[in-house]
Amino acid sequence: KQEVTQIPAALSVPEGENLVLNCSFTDSAIYNLQWFRQDPGKGLTSLLLIQSSQREQTSGRLNASLDKSSGRSTLYIAASQPGDSATYLCAVLQGGSEKLVFGKGMKLTVNP
Amino acid sequence: KAGVTQTPRYLIKTRGQQVTLSCSPISGHRSVSWYQQTPGQGLQFLFEYFSETQRNKGNFPGRFSGRQFSNSRSEMNVSTLELGDSALYLCASSPGLAAYNEQFFGPGTRLTVL
């Protein structure tokens, strides 16, 4: 059974820091991995999608990497801003299904 | 292009009642998935529909059901509501197979069961 872990569960940093968010998964038979952010009481906003054959994807200040063999992904946020404060979730698409398996998320607070 | 829309945004029901939630995917998207989000369990997969056919189902009791219409709009129904069904219900749409496509989520329906 696929399990996705995000540690730590919460992080508070001052504005301007470069951040690394971690995600690990137990079964490497995945089709892809997607990073989302969720603002309080809202739905999920897709940040980056990495296919299983890819090593990384970039969008603006965000860069996500994937090491499928070791079951790890990282989301790098450059020069963090207070507007980056949200909960960040990673999810893997399990091979042979249309089902995303989510981590519990990491709540990020960026202080001005 | 309009995003995924869900109606209603908020619902309050009592135990034993039933509820129907609606999801309209992004125009041109044919796959719709439903997820339940609770503080304790996080996000859990309910089911996925493509071209009116349920392709995948999560580990939820039969009280949870869904369907998809020919215009790709989807509904989910929960019968005989229990207190534990209180949650944020999210739907996601994608153009086709999730293996090759990003999934886009709606704002969710917040269901409170009293």
PDB file of N, CA, C and O in Angstrom, chain B residues 23-99:
ATOM      1  N   CYS B  23     -20.208  18.790  -9.408  1.00  0.00           N
ATOM      2  CA  CYS B  23     -18.902  19.247  -9.881  1.00  0.00           C
ATOM      3  C   CYS B  23     -18.963  19.450 -11.390  1.00  0.00           C
ATOM      4  O   CYS B  23     -19.357  18.534 -12.129  1.00  0.00           O
ATOM      5  N   SER B  24     -18.568  20.627 -11.837  1.00  0.00           N
ATOM      6  CA  SER B  24     -18.450  20.889 -13.275  1.00  0.00           C
ATOM      7  C   SER B  24     -16.975  21.024 -13.622  1.00  0.00           C
ATOM      8  O   SER B  24     -16.295  21.920 -13.116  1.00  0.00           O
ATOM      9  N   PRO B  25     -16.457  20.134 -14.460  1.00  0.00           N
ATOM     10  CA  PRO B  25     -15.022  20.164 -14.773  1.00  0.00           C
ATOM     11  C   PRO B  25     -14.677  21.303 -15.728  1.00  0.00           C
ATOM     12  O   PRO B  25     -15.559  21.966 -16.269  1.00  0.00           O
ATOM     13  N   ILE B  26     -13.386  21.500 -15.896  1.00  0.00           N
ATOM     14  CA  ILE B  26     -12.905  22.455 -16.888  1.00  0.00           C
ATOM     15  C   ILE B  26     -13.393  22.004 -18.270  1.00  0.00           C
ATOM     16  O   ILE B  26     -13.404  20.796 -18.560  1.00  0.00           O
ATOM     17  N   SER B  27     -13.793  22.964 -19.084  1.00  0.00           N
ATOM     18  CA  SER B  27     -14.302  22.646 -20.406  1.00  0.00           C
ATOM     19  C   SER B  27     -13.304  21.785 -21.179  1.00  0.00           C
ATOM     20  O   SER B  27     -12.106  22.093 -21.260  1.00  0.00           O
ATOM     21  N   GLY B  28     -13.802  20.678 -21.725  1.00  0.00           N
ATOM     22  CA  GLY B  28     -12.946  19.769 -22.488  1.00  0.00           C
ATOM     23  C   GLY B  28     -12.361  18.642 -21.669  1.00  0.00           C
ATOM     24  O   GLY B  28     -11.838  17.676 -22.225  1.00  0.00           O
ATOM     25  N   HIS B  29     -12.413  18.746 -20.354  1.00  0.00           N
ATOM     26  CA  HIS B  29     -11.914  17.664 -19.502  1.00  0.00           C
ATOM     27  C   HIS B  29     -12.962  16.573 -19.381  1.00  0.00           C
ATOM     28  O   HIS B  29     -14.136  16.846 -19.175  1.00  0.00           O
ATOM     29  N   ARG B  30     -12.504  15.336 -19.476  1.00  0.00           N
ATOM     30  CA  ARG B  30     -13.435  14.215 -19.455  1.00  0.00           C
ATOM     31  C   ARG B  30     -13.337  13.358 -18.202  1.00  0.00           C
ATOM     32  O   ARG B  30     -14.162  12.496 -17.973  1.00  0.00           O
ATOM     33  N   SER B  31     -12.285  13.573 -17.422  1.00  0.00           N
ATOM     34  CA  SER B  31     -12.111  12.786 -16.197  1.00  0.00           C
ATOM     35  C   SER B  31     -12.435  13.649 -14.988  1.00  0.00           C
ATOM     36  O   SER B  31     -11.975  14.793 -14.881  1.00  0.00           O
ATOM     37  N   VAL B  32     -13.225  13.094 -14.078  1.00  0.00           N
ATOM     38  CA  VAL B  32     -13.551  13.769 -12.824  1.00  0.00           C
ATOM     39  C   VAL B  32     -13.298  12.799 -11.674  1.00  0.00           C
ATOM     40  O   VAL B  32     -13.762  11.655 -11.712  1.00  0.00           O
ATOM     41  N   SER B  33     -12.548  13.273 -10.683  1.00  0.00           N
ATOM     42  CA  SER B  33     -12.277  12.473  -9.495  1.00  0.00           C
ATOM     43  C   SER B  33     -12.821  13.197  -8.276  1.00  0.00           C
ATOM     44  O   SER B  33     -12.899  14.432  -8.262  1.00  0.00           O
ATOM     45  N   TRP B  34     -13.167  12.438  -7.252  1.00  0.00           N
ATOM     46  CA  TRP B  34     -13.671  13.010  -6.011  1.00  0.00           C
ATOM     47  C   TRP B  34     -12.775  12.569  -4.856  1.00  0.00           C
ATOM     48  O   TRP B  34     -12.327  11.409  -4.804  1.00  0.00           O
ATOM     49  N   TYR B  35     -12.540  13.521  -3.922  1.00  0.00           N
ATOM     50  CA  TYR B  35     -11.738  13.258  -2.740  1.00  0.00           C
ATOM     51  C   TYR B  35     -12.444  13.818  -1.512  1.00  0.00           C
ATOM     52  O   TYR B  35     -13.148  14.828  -1.582  1.00  0.00           O
ATOM     53  N   GLN B  36     -12.223  13.150  -0.389  1.00  0.00           N
ATOM     54  CA  GLN B  36     -12.708  13.629   0.893  1.00  0.00           C
ATOM     55  C   GLN B  36     -11.510  14.103   1.707  1.00  0.00           C
ATOM     56  O   GLN B  36     -10.501  13.403   1.784  1.00  0.00           O
ATOM     57  N   GLN B  37     -11.615  15.281   2.304  1.00  0.00           N
ATOM     58  CA  GLN B  37     -10.525  15.790   3.141  1.00  0.00           C
ATOM     59  C   GLN B  37     -11.023  16.036   4.546  1.00  0.00           C
ATOM     60  O   GLN B  37     -11.967  16.801   4.770  1.00  0.00           O
ATOM     61  N   THR B  38     -10.393  15.377   5.511  1.00  0.00           N
ATOM     62  CA  THR B  38     -10.692  15.584   6.924  1.00  0.00           C
ATOM     63  C   THR B  38      -9.388  15.849   7.661  1.00  0.00           C
ATOM     64  O   THR B  38      -8.311  15.433   7.207  1.00  0.00           O
ATOM     65  N   PRO B  39      -9.467  16.530   8.818  1.00  0.00           N
ATOM     66  CA  PRO B  39      -8.236  16.819   9.568  1.00  0.00           C
ATOM     67  C   PRO B  39      -7.495  15.550   9.985  1.00  0.00           C
ATOM     68  O   PRO B  39      -6.269  15.512   9.984  1.00  0.00           O
ATOM     69  N   GLY B  40      -8.220  14.492  10.309  1.00  0.00           N
ATOM     70  CA  GLY B  40      -7.575  13.284  10.792  1.00  0.00           C
ATOM     71  C   GLY B  40      -7.008  12.394   9.695  1.00  0.00           C
ATOM     72  O   GLY B  40      -5.895  11.878   9.817  1.00  0.00           O
ATOM     73  N   GLN B  41      -7.746  12.223   8.635  1.00  0.00           N
ATOM     74  CA  GLN B  41      -7.349  11.295   7.568  1.00  0.00           C
ATOM     75  C   GLN B  41      -6.691  11.959   6.373  1.00  0.00           C
ATOM     76  O   GLN B  41      -6.152  11.290   5.499  1.00  0.00           O
ATOM     77  N   GLY B  42      -6.741  13.280   6.302  1.00  0.00           N
ATOM     78  CA  GLY B  42      -6.189  13.962   5.146  1.00  0.00           C
ATOM     79  C   GLY B  42      -7.076  13.775   3.930  1.00  0.00           C
ATOM     80  O   GLY B  42      -8.293  13.633   4.043  1.00  0.00           O
ATOM     81  N   LEU B  43      -6.460  13.741   2.764  1.00  0.00           N
ATOM     82  CA  LEU B  43      -7.192  13.589   1.503  1.00  0.00           C
ATOM     83  C   LEU B  43      -7.276  12.132   1.127  1.00  0.00           C
ATOM     84  O   LEU B  43      -6.256  11.451   1.003  1.00  0.00           O
ATOM     85  N   GLN B  44      -8.496  11.667   0.893  1.00  0.00           N
ATOM     86  CA  GLN B  44      -8.704  10.269   0.520  1.00  0.00           C
ATOM     87  C   GLN B  44      -9.539  10.194  -0.742  1.00  0.00           C
ATOM     88  O   GLN B  44     -10.534  10.907  -0.875  1.00  0.00           O
ATOM     89  N   PHE B  45      -9.135   9.299  -1.619  1.00  0.00           N
ATOM     90  CA  PHE B  45      -9.779   9.124  -2.910  1.00  0.00           C
ATOM     91  C   PHE B  45     -11.121   8.424  -2.744  1.00  0.00           C
ATOM     92  O   PHE B  45     -11.228   7.388  -2.084  1.00  0.00           O
ATOM     93  N   LEU B  46     -12.155   8.991  -3.404  1.00  0.00           N
ATOM     94  CA  LEU B  46     -13.480   8.373  -3.383  1.00  0.00           C
ATOM     95  C   LEU B  46     -13.733   7.564  -4.649  1.00  0.00           C
ATOM     96  O   LEU B  46     -13.968   6.369  -4.600  1.00  0.00           O
ATOM     97  N   PHE B  47     -13.744   8.231  -5.796  1.00  0.00           N
ATOM     98  CA  PHE B  47     -13.936   7.562  -7.082  1.00  0.00           C
ATOM     99  C   PHE B  47     -13.540   8.481  -8.227  1.00  0.00           C
ATOM    100  O   PHE B  47     -13.350   9.685  -8.034  1.00  0.00           O
ATOM    101  N   GLU B  48     -13.433   7.871  -9.403  1.00  0.00           N
ATOM    102  CA  GLU B  48     -13.060   8.601 -10.602  1.00  0.00           C
ATOM    103  C   GLU B  48     -13.946   8.156 -11.767  1.00  0.00           C
ATOM    104  O   GLU B  48     -14.244   6.968 -11.900  1.00  0.00           O
ATOM    105  N   TYR B  49     -14.369   9.103 -12.567  1.00  0.00           N
ATOM    106  CA  TYR B  49     -15.221   8.847 -13.722  1.00  0.00           C
ATOM    107  C   TYR B  49     -14.569   9.376 -14.992  1.00  0.00           C
ATOM    108  O   TYR B  49     -13.911  10.429 -14.984  1.00  0.00           O
ATOM    109  N   PHE B  50     -14.781   8.633 -16.059  1.00  0.00           N
ATOM    110  CA  PHE B  50     -14.313   9.051 -17.380  1.00  0.00           C
ATOM    111  C   PHE B  50     -15.372   8.633 -18.381  1.00  0.00           C
ATOM    112  O   PHE B  50     -15.757   7.451 -18.414  1.00  0.00           O
ATOM    113  N   SER B  51     -15.840   9.582 -19.154  1.00  0.00           N
ATOM    114  CA  SER B  51     -16.880   9.297 -20.159  1.00  0.00           C
ATOM    115  C   SER B  51     -18.019   8.491 -19.559  1.00  0.00           C
ATOM    116  O   SER B  51     -18.424   7.449 -20.097  1.00  0.00           O
ATOM    117  N   GLU B  52     -18.520   8.955 -18.444  1.00  0.00           N
ATOM    118  CA  GLU B  52     -19.703   8.409 -17.761  1.00  0.00           C
ATOM    119  C   GLU B  52     -19.469   7.045 -17.118  1.00  0.00           C
ATOM    120  O   GLU B  52     -20.423   6.436 -16.616  1.00  0.00           O
ATOM    121  N   THR B  53     -18.238   6.565 -17.101  1.00  0.00           N
ATOM    122  CA  THR B  53     -17.934   5.251 -16.520  1.00  0.00           C
ATOM    123  C   THR B  53     -17.047   5.413 -15.291  1.00  0.00           C
ATOM    124  O   THR B  53     -16.054   6.154 -15.335  1.00  0.00           O
ATOM    125  N   GLN B  54     -17.410   4.715 -14.219  1.00  0.00           N
ATOM    126  CA  GLN B  54     -16.550   4.737 -13.040  1.00  0.00           C
ATOM    127  C   GLN B  54     -15.379   3.800 -13.291  1.00  0.00           C
ATOM    128  O   GLN B  54     -15.557   2.584 -13.438  1.00  0.00           O
ATOM    129  N   ARG B  55     -14.172   4.355 -13.261  1.00  0.00           N
ATOM    130  CA  ARG B  55     -12.991   3.531 -13.544  1.00  0.00           C
ATOM    131  C   ARG B  55     -12.286   3.081 -12.273  1.00  0.00           C
ATOM    132  O   ARG B  55     -11.624   2.050 -12.262  1.00  0.00           O
ATOM    133  N   ASN B  56     -12.380   3.876 -11.234  1.00  0.00           N
ATOM    134  CA  ASN B  56     -11.692   3.556  -9.992  1.00  0.00           C
ATOM    135  C   ASN B  56     -12.579   3.925  -8.812  1.00  0.00           C
ATOM    136  O   ASN B  56     -13.332   4.901  -8.874  1.00  0.00           O
ATOM    137  N   LYS B  57     -12.434   3.165  -7.730  1.00  0.00           N
ATOM    138  CA  LYS B  57     -13.213   3.438  -6.536  1.00  0.00           C
ATOM    139  C   LYS B  57     -12.310   3.271  -5.331  1.00  0.00           C
ATOM    140  O   LYS B  57     -11.517   2.333  -5.255  1.00  0.00           O
ATOM    141  N   GLY B  58     -12.449   4.168  -4.359  1.00  0.00           N
ATOM    142  CA  GLY B  58     -11.678   4.067  -3.128  1.00  0.00           C
ATOM    143  C   GLY B  58     -12.393   3.207  -2.102  1.00  0.00           C
ATOM    144  O   GLY B  58     -13.427   2.600  -2.371  1.00  0.00           O
ATOM    145  N   ASN B  59     -11.817   3.161  -0.911  1.00  0.00           N
ATOM    146  CA  ASN B  59     -12.346   2.309   0.155  1.00  0.00           C
ATOM    147  C   ASN B  59     -13.359   3.038   1.013  1.00  0.00           C
ATOM    148  O   ASN B  59     -13.114   3.334   2.186  1.00  0.00           O
ATOM    149  N   PHE B  60     -14.475   3.345   0.446  1.00  0.00           N
ATOM    150  CA  PHE B  60     -15.568   3.991   1.159  1.00  0.00           C
ATOM    151  C   PHE B  60     -16.794   3.094   1.094  1.00  0.00           C
ATOM    152  O   PHE B  60     -16.971   2.318   0.155  1.00  0.00           O
ATOM    153  N   PRO B  61     -17.664   3.207   2.116  1.00  0.00           N
ATOM    154  CA  PRO B  61     -18.866   2.353   2.108  1.00  0.00           C
ATOM    155  C   PRO B  61     -19.794   2.697   0.951  1.00  0.00           C
ATOM    156  O   PRO B  61     -19.699   3.752   0.327  1.00  0.00           O
ATOM    157  N   GLY B  62     -20.740   1.794   0.700  1.00  0.00           N
ATOM    158  CA  GLY B  62     -21.660   1.953  -0.415  1.00  0.00           C
ATOM    159  C   GLY B  62     -22.581   3.155  -0.299  1.00  0.00           C
ATOM    160  O   GLY B  62     -23.253   3.514  -1.264  1.00  0.00           O
ATOM    161  N   ARG B  63     -22.595   3.795   0.886  1.00  0.00           N
ATOM    162  CA  ARG B  63     -23.411   5.010   1.046  1.00  0.00           C
ATOM    163  C   ARG B  63     -22.889   6.139   0.142  1.00  0.00           C
ATOM    164  O   ARG B  63     -23.604   7.100  -0.129  1.00  0.00           O
ATOM    165  N   PHE B  64     -21.648   6.014  -0.266  1.00  0.00           N
ATOM    166  CA  PHE B  64     -21.042   7.014  -1.148  1.00  0.00           C
ATOM    167  C   PHE B  64     -21.165   6.514  -2.584  1.00  0.00           C
ATOM    168  O   PHE B  64     -20.684   5.428  -2.925  1.00  0.00           O
ATOM    169  N   SER B  65     -21.790   7.305  -3.408  1.00  0.00           N
ATOM    170  CA  SER B  65     -21.936   6.921  -4.808  1.00  0.00           C
ATOM    171  C   SER B  65     -21.781   8.153  -5.684  1.00  0.00           C
ATOM    172  O   SER B  65     -21.807   9.286  -5.202  1.00  0.00           O
ATOM    173  N   GLY B  66     -21.617   7.912  -6.960  1.00  0.00           N
ATOM    174  CA  GLY B  66     -21.459   9.035  -7.871  1.00  0.00           C
ATOM    175  C   GLY B  66     -21.933   8.672  -9.256  1.00  0.00           C
ATOM    176  O   GLY B  66     -22.307   7.527  -9.540  1.00  0.00           O
ATOM    177  N   ARG B  67     -21.902   9.676 -10.105  1.00  0.00           N
ATOM    178  CA  ARG B  67     -22.202   9.437 -11.513  1.00  0.00           C
ATOM    179  C   ARG B  67     -21.638  10.596 -12.332  1.00  0.00           C
ATOM    180  O   ARG B  67     -21.325  11.662 -11.793  1.00  0.00           O
ATOM    181  N   GLN B  68     -21.543  10.357 -13.599  1.00  0.00           N
ATOM    182  CA  GLN B  68     -21.060  11.400 -14.507  1.00  0.00           C
ATOM    183  C   GLN B  68     -22.017  11.466 -15.682  1.00  0.00           C
ATOM    184  O   GLN B  68     -22.470  10.441 -16.200  1.00  0.00           O
ATOM    185  N   PHE B  69     -22.295  12.667 -16.126  1.00  0.00           N
ATOM    186  CA  PHE B  69     -23.221  12.894 -17.221  1.00  0.00           C
ATOM    187  C   PHE B  69     -22.466  13.039 -18.544  1.00  0.00           C
ATOM    188  O   PHE B  69     -21.245  13.170 -18.572  1.00  0.00           O
ATOM    189  N   SER B  70     -23.223  13.057 -19.608  1.00  0.00           N
ATOM    190  CA  SER B  70     -22.599  13.099 -20.937  1.00  0.00           C
ATOM    191  C   SER B  70     -21.821  14.398 -21.175  1.00  0.00           C
ATOM    192  O   SER B  70     -20.926  14.442 -22.018  1.00  0.00           O
ATOM    193  N   ASN B  71     -22.126  15.443 -20.422  1.00  0.00           N
ATOM    194  CA  ASN B  71     -21.374  16.703 -20.572  1.00  0.00           C
ATOM    195  C   ASN B  71     -20.187  16.766 -19.608  1.00  0.00           C
ATOM    196  O   ASN B  71     -19.584  17.819 -19.426  1.00  0.00           O
ATOM    197  N   SER B  72     -19.861  15.630 -18.994  1.00  0.00           N
ATOM    198  CA  SER B  72     -18.744  15.437 -18.062  1.00  0.00           C
ATOM    199  C   SER B  72     -19.006  15.974 -16.656  1.00  0.00           C
ATOM    200  O   SER B  72     -18.209  15.709 -15.768  1.00  0.00           O
ATOM    201  N   ARG B  73     -20.081  16.684 -16.448  1.00  0.00           N
ATOM    202  CA  ARG B  73     -20.433  17.094 -15.094  1.00  0.00           C
ATOM    203  C   ARG B  73     -20.648  15.853 -14.236  1.00  0.00           C
ATOM    204  O   ARG B  73     -21.093  14.811 -14.727  1.00  0.00           O
ATOM    205  N   SER B  74     -20.300  15.971 -12.956  1.00  0.00           N
ATOM    206  CA  SER B  74     -20.403  14.807 -12.089  1.00  0.00           C
ATOM    207  C   SER B  74     -21.147  15.172 -10.806  1.00  0.00           C
ATOM    208  O   SER B  74     -21.125  16.339 -10.367  1.00  0.00           O
ATOM    209  N   GLU B  75     -21.798  14.214 -10.243  1.00  0.00           N
ATOM    210  CA  GLU B  75     -22.434  14.368  -8.940  1.00  0.00           C
ATOM    211  C   GLU B  75     -21.983  13.234  -8.037  1.00  0.00           C
ATOM    212  O   GLU B  75     -21.721  12.119  -8.505  1.00  0.00           O
ATOM    213  N   MET B  76     -21.879  13.542  -6.752  1.00  0.00           N
ATOM    214  CA  MET B  76     -21.703  12.466  -5.787  1.00  0.00           C
ATOM    215  C   MET B  76     -22.820  12.564  -4.758  1.00  0.00           C
ATOM    216  O   MET B  76     -23.307  13.654  -4.442  1.00  0.00           O
ATOM    217  N   ASN B  77     -23.223  11.420  -4.290  1.00  0.00           N
ATOM    218  CA  ASN B  77     -24.325  11.325  -3.354  1.00  0.00           C
ATOM    219  C   ASN B  77     -23.855  10.577  -2.105  1.00  0.00           C
ATOM    220  O   ASN B  77     -23.129   9.585  -2.205  1.00  0.00           O
ATOM    221  N   VAL B  78     -24.256  11.080  -0.953  1.00  0.00           N
ATOM    222  CA  VAL B  78     -24.005  10.362   0.291  1.00  0.00           C
ATOM    223  C   VAL B  78     -25.357  10.148   0.960  1.00  0.00           C
ATOM    224  O   VAL B  78     -26.081  11.111   1.219  1.00  0.00           O
ATOM    225  N   SER B  79     -25.687   8.893   1.213  1.00  0.00           N
ATOM    226  CA  SER B  79     -26.963   8.595   1.847  1.00  0.00           C
ATOM    227  C   SER B  79     -26.741   8.294   3.325  1.00  0.00           C
ATOM    228  O   SER B  79     -25.620   7.993   3.758  1.00  0.00           O
ATOM    229  N   THR B  80     -27.796   8.375   4.086  1.00  0.00           N
ATOM    230  CA  THR B  80     -27.766   8.070   5.518  1.00  0.00           C
ATOM    231  C   THR B  80     -26.537   8.688   6.177  1.00  0.00           C
ATOM    232  O   THR B  80     -25.633   8.010   6.691  1.00  0.00           O
ATOM    233  N   LEU B  81     -26.490   9.990   6.166  1.00  0.00           N
ATOM    234  CA  LEU B  81     -25.319  10.725   6.651  1.00  0.00           C
ATOM    235  C   LEU B  81     -24.981  10.386   8.094  1.00  0.00           C
ATOM    236  O   LEU B  81     -25.866  10.206   8.946  1.00  0.00           O
ATOM    237  N   GLU B  82     -23.665  10.311   8.359  1.00  0.00           N
ATOM    238  CA  GLU B  82     -23.137  10.099   9.702  1.00  0.00           C
ATOM    239  C   GLU B  82     -22.287  11.311  10.080  1.00  0.00           C
ATOM    240  O   GLU B  82     -21.819  12.051   9.207  1.00  0.00           O
ATOM    241  N   LEU B  83     -22.081  11.482  11.396  1.00  0.00           N
ATOM    242  CA  LEU B  83     -21.288  12.627  11.858  1.00  0.00           C
ATOM    243  C   LEU B  83     -19.901  12.621  11.209  1.00  0.00           C
ATOM    244  O   LEU B  83     -19.360  13.675  10.864  1.00  0.00           O
ATOM    245  N   GLY B  84     -19.341  11.444  11.018  1.00  0.00           N
ATOM    246  CA  GLY B  84     -18.000  11.317  10.447  1.00  0.00           C
ATOM    247  C   GLY B  84     -17.909  11.691   8.983  1.00  0.00           C
ATOM    248  O   GLY B  84     -16.806  11.739   8.436  1.00  0.00           O
ATOM    249  N   ASP B  85     -19.043  11.948   8.358  1.00  0.00           N
ATOM    250  CA  ASP B  85     -19.017  12.367   6.944  1.00  0.00           C
ATOM    251  C   ASP B  85     -18.738  13.855   6.810  1.00  0.00           C
ATOM    252  O   ASP B  85     -18.564  14.354   5.689  1.00  0.00           O
ATOM    253  N   SER B  86     -18.697  14.563   7.927  1.00  0.00           N
ATOM    254  CA  SER B  86     -18.357  15.986   7.885  1.00  0.00           C
ATOM    255  C   SER B  86     -16.946  16.134   7.340  1.00  0.00           C
ATOM    256  O   SER B  86     -15.990  15.550   7.869  1.00  0.00           O
ATOM    257  N   ALA B  87     -16.822  16.895   6.273  1.00  0.00           N
ATOM    258  CA  ALA B  87     -15.532  16.988   5.588  1.00  0.00           C
ATOM    259  C   ALA B  87     -15.620  18.020   4.485  1.00  0.00           C
ATOM    260  O   ALA B  87     -16.698  18.538   4.170  1.00  0.00           O
ATOM    261  N   LEU B  88     -14.461  18.307   3.900  1.00  0.00           N
ATOM    262  CA  LEU B  88     -14.400  19.093   2.675  1.00  0.00           C
ATOM    263  C   LEU B  88     -14.333  18.091   1.520  1.00  0.00           C
ATOM    264  O   LEU B  88     -13.450  17.226   1.496  1.00  0.00           O
ATOM    265  N   TYR B  89     -15.273  18.176   0.594  1.00  0.00           N
ATOM    266  CA  TYR B  89     -15.299  17.270  -0.551  1.00  0.00           C
ATOM    267  C   TYR B  89     -14.795  18.033  -1.775  1.00  0.00           C
ATOM    268  O   TYR B  89     -15.353  19.062  -2.157  1.00  0.00           O
ATOM    269  N   LEU B  90     -13.741  17.488  -2.354  1.00  0.00           N
ATOM    270  CA  LEU B  90     -13.081  18.139  -3.472  1.00  0.00           C
ATOM    271  C   LEU B  90     -13.230  17.311  -4.726  1.00  0.00           C
ATOM    272  O   LEU B  90     -13.134  16.086  -4.682  1.00  0.00           O
ATOM    273  N   CYS B  91     -13.450  17.957  -5.830  1.00  0.00           N
ATOM    274  CA  CYS B  91     -13.393  17.235  -7.091  1.00  0.00           C
ATOM    275  C   CYS B  91     -12.252  17.787  -7.933  1.00  0.00           C
ATOM    276  O   CYS B  91     -11.834  18.944  -7.768  1.00  0.00           O
ATOM    277  N   ALA B  92     -11.744  16.939  -8.784  1.00  0.00           N
ATOM    278  CA  ALA B  92     -10.631  17.304  -9.653  1.00  0.00           C
ATOM    279  C   ALA B  92     -10.952  16.871 -11.066  1.00  0.00           C
ATOM    280  O   ALA B  92     -11.619  15.852 -11.274  1.00  0.00           O
ATOM    281  N   SER B  93     -10.487  17.647 -12.025  1.00  0.00           N
ATOM    282  CA  SER B  93     -10.698  17.246 -13.418  1.00  0.00           C
ATOM    283  C   SER B  93      -9.374  17.211 -14.163  1.00  0.00           C
ATOM    284  O   SER B  93      -8.410  17.898 -13.795  1.00  0.00           O
ATOM    285  N   SER B  94      -9.323  16.375 -15.180  1.00  0.00           N
ATOM    286  CA  SER B  94      -8.166  16.340 -16.069  1.00  0.00           C
ATOM    287  C   SER B  94      -8.654  15.975 -17.462  1.00  0.00           C
ATOM    288  O   SER B  94      -9.733  15.407 -17.615  1.00  0.00           O
ATOM    289  N   PRO B  95      -7.840  16.289 -18.480  1.00  0.00           N
ATOM    290  CA  PRO B  95      -8.295  16.050 -19.845  1.00  0.00           C
ATOM    291  C   PRO B  95      -8.552  14.582 -20.147  1.00  0.00           C
ATOM    292  O   PRO B  95      -9.478  14.252 -20.887  1.00  0.00           O
ATOM    293  N   GLY B  96      -7.722  13.708 -19.599  1.00  0.00           N
ATOM    294  CA  GLY B  96      -7.857  12.283 -19.903  1.00  0.00           C
ATOM    295  C   GLY B  96      -7.193  11.471 -18.831  1.00  0.00           C
ATOM    296  O   GLY B  96      -7.417  11.679 -17.649  1.00  0.00           O
ATOM    297  N   LEU B  97      -6.323  10.587 -19.235  1.00  0.00           N
ATOM    298  CA  LEU B  97      -5.655   9.726 -18.270  1.00  0.00           C
ATOM    299  C   LEU B  97      -4.801  10.546 -17.310  1.00  0.00           C
ATOM    300  O   LEU B  97      -3.991  11.378 -17.737  1.00  0.00           O
ATOM    301  N   ALA B  98      -4.965  10.280 -16.029  1.00  0.00           N
ATOM    302  CA  ALA B  98      -4.197  11.024 -15.029  1.00  0.00           C
ATOM    303  C   ALA B  98      -2.705  10.742 -15.145  1.00  0.00           C
ATOM    304  O   ALA B  98      -1.886  11.535 -14.687  1.00  0.00           O
ATOM    305  N   ALA B  99      -2.347   9.621 -15.766  1.00  0.00           N
ATOM    306  CA  ALA B  99      -0.936   9.290 -15.909  1.00  0.00           C
ATOM    307  C   ALA B  99      -0.189  10.322 -16.734  1.00  0.00           C
ATOM    308  O   ALA B  99       1.018  10.487 -16.600  1.00  0.00           O
TER     309      ALA B  99
END
